[in-house]
Amino acid sequence: MAVQIRVPTPLRRFTGGTDVVSANGSSLREVIDDLERSHPGLRERLLDENGELRRFVNIFINGDDVRFLDQLSSQVKDGDDISIVPAIAGGR
Amino acid sequence: MATTSRSFPRSPAAASQQFLPTARAESVLDLIGNTPLLEIAKVTHGLLRPSVRIFAKLEGFNPGGSVKDRAARKMLQVGLESGALKPGKTIIDSTSGNTGIALAMLGAVLGYPVELVMAANASRERKKIVRAFGAKVTYSDPLEGSDGAILLCREIVAKDPQRYFKPDQYSNEANPLAHFETTGPEVWRQTNGAVTHLVAGLGTGGTAMGVGRYLKSRNPKIRVIGVEPDDPMHGLEGLKHMGSSIVPPIYHEEELDEKISVSTEDAYEMVYALGQIEGILVGQSSGAALIGALAVARELKEGCVVAIFPDLGEKYLSTNLWIGWQSWNRSRLTRLLAKCRNESANATT
């Protein structure tokens, strides 16, 4: 399953400055594992030492917050649009 | 843990002048500043030497709820004095946070319309608060963060530059000046000149610069320590990871004696501890400031460390800060403090 992932500015140093990348997987966790293979360092920014989504990271699948779906086990399908959104808007 | 009463070196005169609330004010402008200083002794119990103390400057007691009231008031005051802000102008800035609230509040009381550009992922509370003060809000792409809001704000101003007054806290020297004139002298008076270390989070750098300059002018031996997130991808609202950010023109790193990096998770844990042990509900940048203050204080044989707590916690209750707090207990604080000790040991070996 190929999905598109929208990457926020603080993580674009792992994607060569690109704001949209693609990855494969049938669940969000598999997609993140695939992202880590192509863009090493990304997973550590998204997941904590227990492999759970960091508290300050929000991920949306087609606009739906995965915390209200099935967290990292949320299923994805071909063509899904995934957004990684920092929990804070930044600035002051 | 029983509370122990310890005397604090301050003169009765200073106490009577500085700690009594204002009896009556003509304007909300007059309520800005003179915030309390609170000793943080319970969560630090057992970690510090007996003659080392940590105090928090509770900036959440400002009428707009944050330290940003001070900078916003000074920037608008200087704008009015120079004529850059005059009737017919609209105050505009890109800010998702406390500065937006401060500008909205002050615009209301001064009679100026306020427009704010903020990323769409700003917290629900912030969006509601600024609108409650009558400000107009334009939202920018959340994936572009504060830079996206800055660029969109520039576009709006460029279309009609004569219409707007843009304080621009990142490059406006009135920002650190506000702290040189108010926050710094307050800290000096409230500690009766005993302060040895200042710990402040780095956002624009205005607080650390302004308070630091004032304190060093009174005693050059006072050390100024900046606190920043440990990674560009972080959850510490209001703080900037300077290494990966556009450096604000008002920020001069060479004026800091030290910089400490704090993880988002540790700062969140400290927020929970402060609420449940010290009885003070604060935002995550205050949690980060206390982690930084602890890192400094645990190395001292004696000292008076003042940490700036930028705001209180109510406006974060709907945010990710509170994910996972339900399972918090004192053992998590013990783990956090043990981590502090280990890092200290590693740093000294």
Coordinates of C-alpha atoms in Angstrom, one line a residue:
Chain A
M1 CA 0.0 0.0 0.0
A2 CA 1.6 3.3 -1.0
V3 CA 0.6 6.3 0.9
Q4 CA 1.6 10.0 0.9
I5 CA 2.9 11.6 4.0
R6 CA 3.0 15.3 4.6
V7 CA 6.0 16.3 6.6
P8 CA 6.1 19.4 8.9
T9 CA 9.1 21.8 8.8
P10 CA 10.9 20.5 11.9
L11 CA 11.2 17.0 10.3
R12 CA 12.2 18.0 6.7
R13 CA 15.8 17.8 7.6
F14 CA 15.3 14.0 7.4
T15 CA 13.6 14.2 4.0
G16 CA 16.1 16.4 2.2
G17 CA 13.7 19.4 2.6
T18 CA 10.8 17.7 0.9
D19 CA 7.4 18.3 2.4
V20 CA 5.6 15.2 0.9
V21 CA 7.1 11.7 0.8
S22 CA 5.7 8.3 0.1
A23 CA 5.9 5.0 2.0
N24 CA 4.4 1.6 2.1
G25 CA 2.6 -0.4 4.8
S26 CA -0.9 -1.7 5.7
S27 CA -0.9 0.0 9.2
L28 CA 0.5 3.2 10.4
R29 CA 3.2 1.4 12.3
E30 CA 4.4 -0.3 9.1
V31 CA 4.3 3.0 7.3
I32 CA 6.5 4.6 10.0
D33 CA 8.9 1.6 9.8
D34 CA 9.1 2.0 6.1
L35 CA 9.7 5.8 6.5
E36 CA 12.6 5.0 8.9
R37 CA 14.2 2.8 6.2
S38 CA 14.1 5.6 3.6
H39 CA 14.6 8.5 6.0
P40 CA 16.6 7.3 9.1
G41 CA 16.0 9.3 12.2
L42 CA 12.3 10.0 11.6
R43 CA 10.9 7.2 13.7
E44 CA 12.7 8.4 16.9
R45 CA 11.1 11.8 16.4
L46 CA 7.6 10.2 16.1
L47 CA 7.8 7.4 18.6
D48 CA 9.0 7.2 22.2
E49 CA 11.3 4.5 23.7
N50 CA 8.3 2.2 24.2
G51 CA 7.4 2.5 20.5
E52 CA 4.3 4.6 21.2
L53 CA 3.4 7.9 19.5
R54 CA 5.1 10.7 21.3
R55 CA 2.7 12.9 23.2
F56 CA 3.5 16.0 21.3
V57 CA 3.0 14.4 17.8
N58 CA -0.3 14.2 16.1
I59 CA -0.8 12.1 13.0
F60 CA -3.9 12.3 10.8
I61 CA -5.0 9.7 8.2
N62 CA -7.2 11.5 5.7
G63 CA -7.9 14.2 8.2
D64 CA -8.8 11.8 11.1
D65 CA -6.6 11.9 14.3
V66 CA -5.2 8.4 14.8
R67 CA -5.7 8.8 18.6
F68 CA -9.4 8.5 17.8
L69 CA -8.8 5.6 15.4
D70 CA -6.6 2.7 16.3
Q71 CA -3.4 4.6 17.2
L72 CA -0.4 3.0 15.5
S73 CA -2.5 0.0 14.5
S74 CA -4.7 2.2 12.4
Q75 CA -5.1 0.6 9.0
V76 CA -4.1 2.5 5.8
K77 CA -5.0 1.8 2.2
D78 CA -3.5 2.7 -1.1
G79 CA -3.6 6.5 -1.8
D80 CA -4.3 7.5 1.8
D81 CA -3.1 11.0 2.8
I82 CA -1.2 11.0 6.1
S83 CA -0.2 14.3 7.9
I84 CA 2.3 14.6 10.7
V85 CA 1.4 17.7 12.7
P86 CA 3.4 19.0 15.7
A87 CA 1.1 19.4 18.7
I88 CA 2.2 23.0 19.1
A89 CA 1.9 25.8 16.6
G90 CA 5.3 27.2 17.6
G91 CA 6.2 30.8 18.2
R92 CA 4.9 32.8 21.0
Chain B
M1 CA 7.1 15.2 53.1
A2 CA 6.5 17.8 55.8
T3 CA 6.7 21.5 54.9
T4 CA 9.6 23.2 56.6
S5 CA 9.4 26.9 57.2
R6 CA 12.6 28.8 56.3
S7 CA 13.2 32.5 56.5
F8 CA 13.8 34.3 53.3
P9 CA 16.2 37.2 53.3
R10 CA 14.2 40.3 52.4
S11 CA 13.5 43.5 54.2
P12 CA 10.1 44.2 55.7
A13 CA 10.0 47.4 53.7
A14 CA 10.6 45.6 50.4
A15 CA 8.0 43.0 51.4
S16 CA 5.3 45.6 52.1
Q17 CA 6.0 47.5 48.9
Q18 CA 6.3 44.5 46.6
F19 CA 3.9 41.9 47.7
L20 CA 0.7 43.8 48.5
P21 CA -1.8 43.7 45.6
T22 CA -2.6 46.9 43.8
A23 CA -5.7 48.3 45.6
R24 CA -7.2 50.0 42.6
A25 CA -6.1 50.4 39.0
E26 CA -7.3 52.8 36.3
S27 CA -6.5 50.4 33.5
V28 CA -5.6 46.8 33.0
L29 CA -2.2 48.2 31.8
D30 CA -1.4 49.1 35.4
L31 CA -1.9 45.5 36.5
I32 CA 1.0 44.2 34.4
G33 CA 4.0 43.1 36.4
N34 CA 4.7 42.8 40.1
T35 CA 4.2 39.1 39.8
P36 CA 4.8 36.8 42.8
L37 CA 7.9 34.8 43.5
L38 CA 7.2 31.3 44.8
E39 CA 9.7 29.0 46.4
I40 CA 9.8 25.5 44.8
A41 CA 10.9 23.2 47.6
K42 CA 8.7 20.1 47.6
V43 CA 9.5 18.6 44.2
T44 CA 13.2 19.4 44.7
H45 CA 13.3 17.8 48.1
G46 CA 16.4 15.8 48.7
L47 CA 18.0 16.8 45.5
L48 CA 19.7 20.1 46.5
R49 CA 22.1 21.1 49.2
P50 CA 20.5 22.9 52.2
S51 CA 21.7 26.4 51.2
V52 CA 20.5 26.1 47.6
R53 CA 17.0 27.4 46.9
I54 CA 14.9 27.6 43.7
F55 CA 12.3 30.3 43.2
A56 CA 9.7 30.6 40.4
K57 CA 8.7 34.0 39.0
L58 CA 5.0 33.4 38.3
E59 CA 4.4 35.4 35.2
G60 CA 1.0 33.7 34.8
F61 CA -0.3 36.2 37.3
N62 CA -0.2 39.0 34.7
P63 CA -3.7 40.0 33.6
G64 CA -3.3 38.4 30.1
G65 CA -2.0 35.3 31.8
S66 CA 1.6 35.4 30.7
V67 CA 5.0 37.1 30.7
K68 CA 4.2 38.4 27.3
D69 CA 2.0 41.1 28.7
R70 CA 5.2 43.0 29.6
A71 CA 6.8 43.0 26.2
A72 CA 3.5 43.7 24.4
R73 CA 2.8 46.7 26.6
K74 CA 6.2 48.1 26.0
M75 CA 6.1 47.5 22.3
L76 CA 2.8 49.3 22.0
Q77 CA 3.9 52.1 24.3
V78 CA 7.1 52.7 22.2
G79 CA 4.9 52.5 19.0
L80 CA 2.5 55.2 20.4
E81 CA 5.4 57.4 21.5
S82 CA 7.1 57.2 18.1
G83 CA 3.8 57.7 16.2
A84 CA 4.2 54.4 14.4
L85 CA 1.0 53.4 16.2
K86 CA -1.7 56.0 15.9
P87 CA -5.5 56.1 15.5
G88 CA -6.6 54.4 12.3
K89 CA -3.9 51.8 12.5
T90 CA -4.6 48.1 13.1
I91 CA -2.2 46.1 15.2
I92 CA -1.1 42.9 13.4
D93 CA 1.4 40.1 14.2
S94 CA 2.0 36.4 13.6
T95 CA 1.7 34.7 16.9
S96 CA 0.0 31.5 18.1
G97 CA 0.6 32.1 21.7
N98 CA 0.8 34.4 24.6
T99 CA 1.9 37.4 22.7
G100 CA -1.3 37.1 20.6
I101 CA -3.4 37.1 23.8
A102 CA -1.4 40.1 25.2
L103 CA -1.8 42.1 22.0
A104 CA -5.5 41.3 21.8
M105 CA -6.1 42.3 25.4
L106 CA -4.1 45.5 25.1
G107 CA -5.6 46.4 21.7
A108 CA -9.0 46.2 23.3
V109 CA -8.2 48.5 26.2
L110 CA -6.3 51.0 24.0
G111 CA -9.0 51.0 21.4
Y112 CA -7.1 49.6 18.4
P113 CA -8.3 46.7 16.3
V114 CA -6.0 43.6 16.4
E115 CA -5.4 41.0 13.7
L116 CA -3.4 37.9 14.4
V117 CA -2.1 35.3 12.1
M118 CA -1.7 31.9 13.7
A119 CA -1.1 28.3 12.6
A120 CA -4.3 26.4 12.5
N121 CA -3.0 23.9 15.2
A122 CA -2.9 26.6 17.9
S123 CA -4.8 25.4 20.9
R124 CA -8.6 25.8 21.2
E125 CA -8.2 27.9 24.3
R126 CA -5.9 30.4 22.5
K127 CA -8.2 30.8 19.6
K128 CA -11.1 31.5 21.9
I129 CA -9.3 33.8 24.2
V130 CA -8.0 36.1 21.4
R131 CA -11.4 36.2 19.8
A132 CA -13.0 37.0 23.2
F133 CA -10.8 40.1 23.3
G134 CA -12.2 41.0 19.9
A135 CA -9.2 40.2 17.7
K136 CA -9.6 38.9 14.2
V137 CA -7.7 35.7 13.4
T138 CA -6.3 34.4 10.1
Y139 CA -5.1 30.8 10.1
S140 CA -2.0 29.4 8.3
D141 CA -1.0 25.9 7.4
P142 CA -0.2 23.9 10.5
L143 CA 2.5 22.0 8.8
E144 CA 4.4 25.2 8.1
G145 CA 4.5 26.1 11.8
S146 CA 5.3 29.6 13.0
D147 CA 7.3 30.3 9.8
G148 CA 4.2 29.8 7.8
A149 CA 2.3 32.3 10.0
I150 CA 5.2 34.8 9.7
L151 CA 5.1 34.6 5.9
L152 CA 1.3 34.9 5.7
C153 CA 1.4 37.9 8.0
R154 CA 4.0 39.5 5.8
E155 CA 1.8 39.0 2.7
I156 CA -1.2 40.6 4.5
V157 CA 0.9 43.6 5.6
A158 CA 2.4 44.0 2.1
K159 CA -1.0 44.4 0.5
D160 CA -1.8 47.4 2.7
P161 CA 1.3 48.5 4.6
Q162 CA -0.1 51.9 5.8
R163 CA -3.0 50.2 7.5
Y164 CA -0.9 48.2 10.0
F165 CA 1.3 48.5 13.0
K166 CA 3.4 45.3 13.4
P167 CA 5.2 45.1 16.8
D168 CA 7.4 42.2 15.6
Q169 CA 8.6 40.9 19.0
Y170 CA 11.5 39.0 17.4
S171 CA 13.3 42.2 16.4
N172 CA 11.8 44.9 18.6
E173 CA 14.2 46.0 21.3
A174 CA 11.2 47.2 23.4
N175 CA 10.8 43.4 24.1
P176 CA 14.0 43.0 26.2
L177 CA 13.7 46.5 27.4
A178 CA 10.4 45.7 29.1
H179 CA 12.2 43.0 31.1
F180 CA 15.2 45.2 31.9
E181 CA 12.8 47.8 33.3
T182 CA 10.3 45.6 35.1
T183 CA 11.0 41.9 35.5
G184 CA 14.7 42.3 36.3
P185 CA 14.2 44.9 39.1
E186 CA 11.4 42.8 40.5
V187 CA 13.6 39.7 40.8
W188 CA 16.3 41.7 42.4
R189 CA 14.0 43.2 45.0
Q190 CA 12.1 40.0 45.7
T191 CA 15.3 38.2 46.4
N192 CA 16.8 41.2 48.2
G193 CA 19.7 41.0 45.8
A194 CA 20.4 37.4 46.8
V195 CA 19.8 35.9 43.3
T196 CA 22.8 34.1 41.9
H197 CA 21.3 32.4 38.8
L198 CA 18.6 33.3 36.3
V199 CA 17.0 30.5 34.3
A200 CA 14.7 31.5 31.4
G201 CA 13.3 29.7 28.4
L202 CA 14.3 30.9 25.0
G203 CA 11.6 31.9 22.6
T204 CA 12.3 35.4 21.3
G205 CA 15.1 35.6 23.9
G206 CA 13.6 38.8 25.2
T207 CA 13.1 37.7 28.8
A208 CA 16.6 36.1 29.1
M209 CA 18.2 39.2 27.5
G210 CA 16.3 41.9 29.4
V211 CA 16.3 40.3 32.9
G212 CA 19.9 39.1 32.4
R213 CA 21.2 42.5 31.5
Y214 CA 19.5 44.1 34.5
L215 CA 20.7 41.5 37.0
K216 CA 24.2 41.6 35.6
S217 CA 24.2 45.4 35.9
R218 CA 23.5 44.9 39.6
N219 CA 25.9 42.0 40.1
P220 CA 28.1 40.9 37.2
K221 CA 28.6 37.5 38.9
I222 CA 25.0 36.5 38.4
R223 CA 24.8 33.8 35.8
V224 CA 22.1 33.7 33.1
I225 CA 21.1 30.4 31.7
G226 CA 18.8 29.8 28.7
V227 CA 16.6 26.8 28.3
E228 CA 15.7 25.4 24.9
P229 CA 14.1 22.2 23.5
D230 CA 16.5 19.4 22.9
D231 CA 15.2 18.8 19.3
P232 CA 13.6 20.9 16.5
M233 CA 10.6 18.6 16.7
H234 CA 9.3 19.3 20.2
G235 CA 6.2 20.1 22.2
L236 CA 7.4 23.0 24.3
E237 CA 5.0 25.8 23.3
G238 CA 6.7 29.1 23.3
L239 CA 10.3 27.8 23.2
K240 CA 12.5 27.8 20.2
H241 CA 15.3 25.3 19.2
M242 CA 17.7 28.1 18.3
G243 CA 20.1 25.9 16.3
S244 CA 17.4 25.1 13.8
S245 CA 15.5 28.4 13.9
I246 CA 15.8 31.8 12.4
V247 CA 17.6 33.5 15.2
P248 CA 15.6 36.5 16.5
P249 CA 17.6 39.7 16.0
I250 CA 17.0 40.7 19.7
Y251 CA 18.7 37.4 20.9
H252 CA 22.4 37.5 21.6
E253 CA 23.6 34.1 22.6
E254 CA 26.9 35.5 23.8
E255 CA 25.1 37.2 26.7
L256 CA 24.2 33.8 28.1
D257 CA 26.5 32.0 30.5
E258 CA 25.0 28.6 29.6
K259 CA 22.3 26.9 27.6
I260 CA 20.5 23.8 28.7
S261 CA 18.5 21.5 26.5
V262 CA 15.3 19.9 27.9
S263 CA 13.2 17.1 26.5
T264 CA 9.5 17.6 26.0
E265 CA 8.6 14.5 28.0
D266 CA 10.7 15.6 31.0
A267 CA 9.1 19.1 30.9
Y268 CA 5.6 17.5 30.7
E269 CA 6.4 15.3 33.7
M270 CA 7.5 18.3 35.7
V271 CA 4.2 20.1 34.9
Y272 CA 2.3 17.2 36.4
A273 CA 4.5 17.2 39.5
L274 CA 4.2 20.9 40.0
G275 CA 0.4 20.6 39.9
Q276 CA 0.1 17.7 42.3
I277 CA 2.9 18.5 44.7
E278 CA 3.4 22.2 44.7
G279 CA -0.2 23.1 43.9
I280 CA 0.7 25.3 40.9
L281 CA -0.7 24.5 37.5
V282 CA 1.6 25.8 34.8
G283 CA 2.3 25.5 31.1
Q284 CA 5.1 23.3 29.6
S285 CA 7.6 26.0 29.3
S286 CA 7.5 26.4 33.1
G287 CA 8.1 22.7 33.5
A288 CA 11.1 23.1 31.2
A289 CA 12.4 26.1 33.2
L290 CA 12.3 24.1 36.4
I291 CA 14.1 21.2 34.8
G292 CA 16.8 23.7 33.7
A293 CA 16.8 25.3 37.2
L294 CA 17.3 21.9 38.8
A295 CA 20.2 21.1 36.4
V296 CA 21.9 24.3 37.6
A297 CA 21.0 24.1 41.3
R298 CA 22.1 20.5 41.9
E299 CA 25.7 21.5 41.1
L300 CA 25.7 24.4 43.6
K301 CA 27.0 24.4 47.2
E302 CA 24.9 27.5 47.8
G303 CA 22.8 29.8 45.7
C304 CA 19.5 31.3 44.8
V305 CA 18.2 30.2 41.5
V306 CA 15.3 32.1 39.9
A307 CA 13.4 30.4 37.1
I308 CA 10.9 32.3 35.0
F309 CA 7.6 30.5 34.8
P310 CA 6.0 32.2 31.7
D311 CA 2.4 31.3 32.2
L312 CA -0.2 29.1 34.0
G313 CA -1.7 25.9 32.8
E314 CA -5.4 26.5 32.1
K315 CA -5.0 27.4 28.4
Y316 CA -3.3 24.0 27.8
L317 CA -5.9 21.7 29.2
S318 CA -7.2 20.7 25.8
T319 CA -3.7 20.1 24.4
N320 CA -1.4 17.1 24.1
L321 CA 0.4 18.3 27.3
W322 CA -2.2 16.3 29.2
I323 CA -2.1 13.1 27.3
G324 CA -1.0 10.4 29.7
W325 CA -1.2 12.5 32.9
Q326 CA -3.9 10.2 34.5
S327 CA -1.3 7.6 35.3
W328 CA 1.0 10.1 37.0
N329 CA 2.2 9.4 40.5
R330 CA 5.1 10.3 42.7
S331 CA 7.2 7.4 41.4
R332 CA 7.3 9.1 38.0
L333 CA 8.8 12.2 39.8
T334 CA 11.3 10.0 41.5
R335 CA 12.3 8.6 38.1
L336 CA 12.6 12.1 36.7
L337 CA 14.8 13.3 39.6
A338 CA 16.9 10.1 39.4
K339 CA 17.5 10.9 35.8
C340 CA 18.6 14.4 36.8
R341 CA 21.0 12.9 39.3
N342 CA 22.4 10.4 36.7
E343 CA 22.9 13.1 34.1
S344 CA 24.6 15.2 36.7
A345 CA 26.9 12.4 37.6
N346 CA 27.7 11.7 33.9
A347 CA 28.3 15.4 33.3
T348 CA 30.8 15.6 36.2
T349 CA 32.8 12.4 35.3

